[in-house]
């Protein structure tokens, strides 16, 4: 269950987001902002560039793009699992866009209306 205080909730959500990042990439984000508006939670994050990503980008750009796509899908899956496990929220959708050139990611968690 999440705390009622908005700042505490954002802090806990940030922690969960970074836990997923550390699990998948070995390190957290360099910048993370969480906003909550009605039934949508938005994470604005700047990720660190993994050395293997740079190597793939230089040698096989199409493979790097494919890996980025699948890692983003995995990120959404893991974040949804973590949120559902640690909250009583019913999540309708997890939407994520990642730009490999800037390392920026925007992730939206859409909660079903009954959570509001």
Coordinates of C-alpha atoms in Angstrom, one line a residue:
X1 CA 0.0 0.0 0.0
X2 CA 1.3 3.4 -0.9
X3 CA 1.5 6.4 1.5
X4 CA -1.3 9.0 1.2
X5 CA 1.2 11.9 1.2
X6 CA 1.9 12.9 -2.5
X7 CA 5.6 13.5 -2.0
X8 CA 6.1 10.2 -0.2
X9 CA 4.1 8.4 -3.0
X10 CA 6.3 10.0 -5.7
X11 CA 9.5 9.0 -3.7
X12 CA 8.3 5.4 -3.5
X13 CA 7.4 5.3 -7.2
X14 CA 10.8 6.7 -8.1
X15 CA 12.4 4.0 -6.0
X16 CA 10.4 1.3 -7.7
X17 CA 11.3 2.7 -11.2
X18 CA 15.0 2.8 -10.3
X19 CA 14.9 -0.8 -8.9
X20 CA 13.7 -2.0 -12.3
X21 CA 16.4 0.0 -14.0
X22 CA 19.1 -1.5 -11.7
X23 CA 17.7 -5.0 -12.2
X24 CA 17.8 -4.7 -16.0
X25 CA 20.8 -2.5 -16.7
X26 CA 22.9 -2.6 -13.5
X27 CA 22.4 1.1 -12.6
X28 CA 19.6 3.6 -12.0
X29 CA 18.6 6.8 -13.8
X30 CA 20.5 10.1 -13.9
X31 CA 17.3 12.1 -13.8
X32 CA 13.8 11.0 -12.7
X33 CA 10.6 13.0 -12.3
X34 CA 7.3 11.5 -11.3
X35 CA 3.9 13.2 -11.8
X36 CA 0.5 12.0 -10.8
X37 CA -2.6 13.4 -12.4
X38 CA -6.0 11.7 -11.9
X39 CA -5.5 8.1 -13.1
X40 CA -2.1 8.6 -14.9
X41 CA 1.3 8.4 -13.4
X42 CA 4.2 9.7 -15.6
X43 CA 7.9 8.9 -15.2
X44 CA 10.3 11.2 -17.1
X45 CA 13.7 9.6 -16.9
X46 CA 17.2 10.0 -18.3
X47 CA 19.0 6.7 -18.4
X48 CA 22.7 6.0 -18.5
X49 CA 24.2 4.7 -21.7
X50 CA 25.3 1.1 -21.3
X51 CA 28.8 0.4 -22.7
X52 CA 27.4 -2.6 -24.7
X53 CA 24.8 -0.3 -26.2
X54 CA 27.5 2.0 -27.6
X55 CA 29.4 -1.0 -28.9
X56 CA 26.3 -2.4 -30.7
X57 CA 25.4 1.1 -32.0
X58 CA 28.8 1.4 -33.7
X59 CA 28.9 -2.1 -35.1
X60 CA 25.3 -3.3 -35.7
X61 CA 22.8 -0.3 -35.4
X62 CA 19.8 -2.4 -36.4
X63 CA 20.5 -5.0 -33.7
X64 CA 20.9 -2.2 -31.1
X65 CA 17.5 -0.8 -32.1
X66 CA 15.9 -4.2 -31.8
X67 CA 17.5 -4.8 -28.4
X68 CA 16.3 -1.3 -27.2
X69 CA 12.8 -2.2 -28.3
X70 CA 12.7 -5.5 -26.5
X71 CA 14.4 -4.0 -23.3
X72 CA 11.6 -1.4 -23.3
X73 CA 9.0 -4.1 -23.5
X74 CA 10.7 -5.9 -20.6
X75 CA 10.9 -2.7 -18.6
X76 CA 7.2 -2.2 -18.9
X77 CA 6.5 -5.8 -17.9
X78 CA 8.8 -5.6 -14.8
X79 CA 7.5 -2.2 -13.7
X80 CA 3.9 -3.3 -14.0
X81 CA 4.6 -6.5 -12.0
X82 CA 6.4 -4.4 -9.3
X83 CA 3.6 -1.9 -9.0
X84 CA 0.9 -4.5 -8.9
X85 CA 2.8 -6.4 -6.2
X86 CA 3.5 -3.4 -4.0
X87 CA 0.2 -1.5 -4.5
X88 CA -3.5 -2.5 -4.7
X89 CA -3.8 -0.7 -8.1
X90 CA -5.5 -2.2 -11.1
X91 CA -3.3 -1.1 -14.0
X92 CA -5.0 -0.7 -17.3
X93 CA -1.9 0.0 -19.4
X94 CA 1.8 0.8 -19.3
X95 CA 3.0 3.0 -22.1
X96 CA 6.7 3.7 -22.7
X97 CA 8.6 5.7 -25.3
X98 CA 12.4 5.6 -25.2
X99 CA 14.8 7.7 -27.4
X100 CA 18.2 6.0 -27.6
X101 CA 19.9 9.1 -29.0
X102 CA 19.1 11.1 -25.9
X103 CA 18.6 8.3 -23.4
X104 CA 15.2 9.8 -22.4
X105 CA 12.3 7.7 -21.5
X106 CA 8.7 8.6 -20.8
X107 CA 6.6 6.0 -19.1
X108 CA 2.9 6.4 -18.4
X109 CA 1.0 4.1 -16.0
X110 CA -2.8 4.3 -16.7
X111 CA -4.9 3.1 -13.7
X112 CA -8.4 1.8 -14.1
X113 CA -10.9 4.4 -13.0
X114 CA -11.8 2.5 -9.8
X115 CA -8.4 3.3 -8.4
X116 CA -9.1 7.0 -8.3

